[in-house]
XYZ file of N, CA, C and O in Angstrom:
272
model
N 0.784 14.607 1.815
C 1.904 14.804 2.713
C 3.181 14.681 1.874
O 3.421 13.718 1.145
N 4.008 15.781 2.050
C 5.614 15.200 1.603
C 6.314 14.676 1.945
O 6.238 14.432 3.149
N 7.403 14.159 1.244
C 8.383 13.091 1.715
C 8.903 13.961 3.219
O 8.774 13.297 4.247
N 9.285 14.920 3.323
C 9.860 15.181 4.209
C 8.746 15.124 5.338
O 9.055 14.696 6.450
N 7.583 15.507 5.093
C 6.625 15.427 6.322
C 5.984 14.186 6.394
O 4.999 14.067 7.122
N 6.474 13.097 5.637
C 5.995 11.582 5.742
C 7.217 11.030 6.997
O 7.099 10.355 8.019
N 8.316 11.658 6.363
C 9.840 11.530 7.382
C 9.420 11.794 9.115
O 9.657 11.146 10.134
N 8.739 12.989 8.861
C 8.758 13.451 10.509
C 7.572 12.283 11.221
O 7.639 11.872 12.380
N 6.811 12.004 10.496
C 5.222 11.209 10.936
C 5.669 10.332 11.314
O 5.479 10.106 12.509
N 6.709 9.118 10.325
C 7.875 7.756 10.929
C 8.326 8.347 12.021
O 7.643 8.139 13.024
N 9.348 9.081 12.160
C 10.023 9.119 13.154
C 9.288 9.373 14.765
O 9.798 8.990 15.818
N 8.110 10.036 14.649
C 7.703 10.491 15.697
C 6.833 9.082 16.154
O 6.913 8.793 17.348
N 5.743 7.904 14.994
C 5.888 6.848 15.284
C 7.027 6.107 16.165
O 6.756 5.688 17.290
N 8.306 5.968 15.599
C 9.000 5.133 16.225
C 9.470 5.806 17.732
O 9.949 5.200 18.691
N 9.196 7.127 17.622
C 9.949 7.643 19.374
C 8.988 6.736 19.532
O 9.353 5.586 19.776
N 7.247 7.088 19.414
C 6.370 6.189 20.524
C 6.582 5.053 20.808
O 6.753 4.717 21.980
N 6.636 3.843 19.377
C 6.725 2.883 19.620
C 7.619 2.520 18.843
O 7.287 2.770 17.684
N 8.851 1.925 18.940
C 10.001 1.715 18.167
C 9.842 0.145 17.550
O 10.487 -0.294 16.598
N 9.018 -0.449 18.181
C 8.455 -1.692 17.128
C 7.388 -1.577 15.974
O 7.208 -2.306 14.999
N 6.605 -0.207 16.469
C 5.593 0.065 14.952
C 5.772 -0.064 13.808
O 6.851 0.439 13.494
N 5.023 -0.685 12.630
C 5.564 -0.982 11.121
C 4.722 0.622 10.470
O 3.588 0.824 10.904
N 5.033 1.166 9.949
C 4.749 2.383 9.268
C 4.672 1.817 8.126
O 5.440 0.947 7.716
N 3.245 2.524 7.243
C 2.801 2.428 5.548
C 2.607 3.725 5.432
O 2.244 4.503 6.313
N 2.812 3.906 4.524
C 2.539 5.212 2.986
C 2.123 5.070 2.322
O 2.670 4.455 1.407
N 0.650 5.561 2.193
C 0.064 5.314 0.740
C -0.742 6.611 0.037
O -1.600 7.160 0.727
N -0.559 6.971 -0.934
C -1.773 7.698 -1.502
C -0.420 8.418 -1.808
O 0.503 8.511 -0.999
N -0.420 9.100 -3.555
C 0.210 9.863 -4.144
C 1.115 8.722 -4.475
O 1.188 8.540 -5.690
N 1.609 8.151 -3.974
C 2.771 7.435 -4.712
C 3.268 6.983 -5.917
O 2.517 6.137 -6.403
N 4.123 7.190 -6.506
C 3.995 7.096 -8.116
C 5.959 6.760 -8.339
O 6.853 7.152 -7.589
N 6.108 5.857 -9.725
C 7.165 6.207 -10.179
C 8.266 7.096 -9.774
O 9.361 6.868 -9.261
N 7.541 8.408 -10.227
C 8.466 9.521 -10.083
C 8.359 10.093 -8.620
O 8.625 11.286 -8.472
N 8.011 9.379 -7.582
C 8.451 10.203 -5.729
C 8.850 8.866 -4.962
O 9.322 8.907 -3.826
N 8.613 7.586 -5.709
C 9.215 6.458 -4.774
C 9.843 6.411 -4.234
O 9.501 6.060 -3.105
N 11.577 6.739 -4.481
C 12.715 7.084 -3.860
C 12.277 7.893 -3.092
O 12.699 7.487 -2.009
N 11.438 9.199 -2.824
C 12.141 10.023 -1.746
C 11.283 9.537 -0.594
O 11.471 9.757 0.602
N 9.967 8.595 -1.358
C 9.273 7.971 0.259
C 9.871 7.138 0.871
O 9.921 7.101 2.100
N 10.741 5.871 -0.349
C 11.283 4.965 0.284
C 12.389 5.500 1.581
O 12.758 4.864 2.569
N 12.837 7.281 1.037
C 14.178 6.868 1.942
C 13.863 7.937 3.300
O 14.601 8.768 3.829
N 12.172 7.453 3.671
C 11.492 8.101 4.872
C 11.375 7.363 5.877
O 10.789 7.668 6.916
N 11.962 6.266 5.622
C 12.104 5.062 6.778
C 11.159 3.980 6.811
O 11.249 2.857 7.307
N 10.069 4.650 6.070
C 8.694 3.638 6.017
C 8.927 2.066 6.095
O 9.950 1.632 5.566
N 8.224 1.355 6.595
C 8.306 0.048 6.349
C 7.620 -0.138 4.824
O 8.276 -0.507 3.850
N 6.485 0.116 4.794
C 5.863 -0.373 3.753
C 5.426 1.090 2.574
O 4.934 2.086 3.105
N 5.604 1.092 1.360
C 5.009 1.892 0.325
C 3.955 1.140 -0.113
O 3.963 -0.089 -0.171
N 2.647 2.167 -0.559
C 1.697 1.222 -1.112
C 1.138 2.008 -2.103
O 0.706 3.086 -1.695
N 0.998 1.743 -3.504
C 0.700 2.419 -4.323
C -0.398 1.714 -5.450
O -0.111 0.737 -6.142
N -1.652 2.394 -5.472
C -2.477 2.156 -6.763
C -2.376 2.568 -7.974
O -3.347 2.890 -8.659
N -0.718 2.606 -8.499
C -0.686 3.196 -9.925
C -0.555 2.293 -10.699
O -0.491 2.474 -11.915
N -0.478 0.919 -10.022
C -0.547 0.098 -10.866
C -1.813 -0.976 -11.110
O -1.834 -2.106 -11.597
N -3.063 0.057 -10.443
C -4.508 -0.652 -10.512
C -5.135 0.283 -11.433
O -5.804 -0.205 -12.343
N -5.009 1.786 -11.331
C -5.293 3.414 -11.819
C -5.998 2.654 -13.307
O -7.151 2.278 -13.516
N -4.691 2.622 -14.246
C -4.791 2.084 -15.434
C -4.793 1.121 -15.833
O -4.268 1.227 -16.941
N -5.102 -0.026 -15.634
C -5.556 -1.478 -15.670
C -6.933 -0.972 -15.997
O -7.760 -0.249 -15.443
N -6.785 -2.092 -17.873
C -8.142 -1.978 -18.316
C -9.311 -3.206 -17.511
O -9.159 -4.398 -17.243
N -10.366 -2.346 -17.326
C -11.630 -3.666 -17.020
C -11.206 -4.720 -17.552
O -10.232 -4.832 -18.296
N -12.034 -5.654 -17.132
C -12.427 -7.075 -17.220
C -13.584 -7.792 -16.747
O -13.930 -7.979 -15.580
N -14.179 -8.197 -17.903
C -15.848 -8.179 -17.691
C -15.894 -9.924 -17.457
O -15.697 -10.717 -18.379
N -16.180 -10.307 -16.101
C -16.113 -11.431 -15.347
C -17.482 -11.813 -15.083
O -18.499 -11.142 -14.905
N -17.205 -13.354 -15.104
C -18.376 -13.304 -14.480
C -18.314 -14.707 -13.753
O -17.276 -15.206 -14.187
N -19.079 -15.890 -12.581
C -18.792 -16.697 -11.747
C -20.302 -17.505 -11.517
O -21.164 -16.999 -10.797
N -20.548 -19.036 -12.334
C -21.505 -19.204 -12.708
C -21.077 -20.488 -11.103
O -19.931 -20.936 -11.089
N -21.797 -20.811 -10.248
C -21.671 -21.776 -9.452
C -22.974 -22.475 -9.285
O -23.920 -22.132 -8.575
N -22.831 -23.821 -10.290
C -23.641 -25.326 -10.441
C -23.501 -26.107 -9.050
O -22.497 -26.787 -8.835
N -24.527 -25.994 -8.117
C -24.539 -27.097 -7.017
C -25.249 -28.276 -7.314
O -26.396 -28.307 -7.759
N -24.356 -29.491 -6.992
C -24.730 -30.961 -7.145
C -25.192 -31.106 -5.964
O -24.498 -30.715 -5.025
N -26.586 -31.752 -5.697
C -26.579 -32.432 -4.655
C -25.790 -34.123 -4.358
O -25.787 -34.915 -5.301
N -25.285 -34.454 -3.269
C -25.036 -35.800 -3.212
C -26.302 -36.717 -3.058
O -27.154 -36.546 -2.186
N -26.330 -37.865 -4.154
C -27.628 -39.259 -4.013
C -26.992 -40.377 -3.828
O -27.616 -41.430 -3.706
């Protein structure tokens, strides 16, 4: 969706319900932030900053004590 047709989706939200919180997500990047931010949205949500984040090889060893 484009900024401008993210614009019309808010607005037609708020005719319905003028307390609704509106999110945007998917495509979002650096370079289109501004024109989503200035779509009224409440919230932007963007995975460009998970995309490229190298692995991390984890791991979660859990030792149960009994109480004596």
């Amino acid at each position: 969706m484009t900024p401008a047709e993210a614009k019309q989706c808010v607005e037609l939200a708020r005719g319905l319900r003028p307390t609704a919180w509106s999110e945007i997500s998917g495509g979002i990047t650096l370079e289109n932030v501004r024109a989503y931010a200035e779509t009224g949205a409440d919230f932007l949500s963007s995975g460009t900053l998970t995309h490229s984040a190298p692995a991390a090889n984890l791991s979660l060893l859990v030792d149960c004590i009994e109480d004596q």
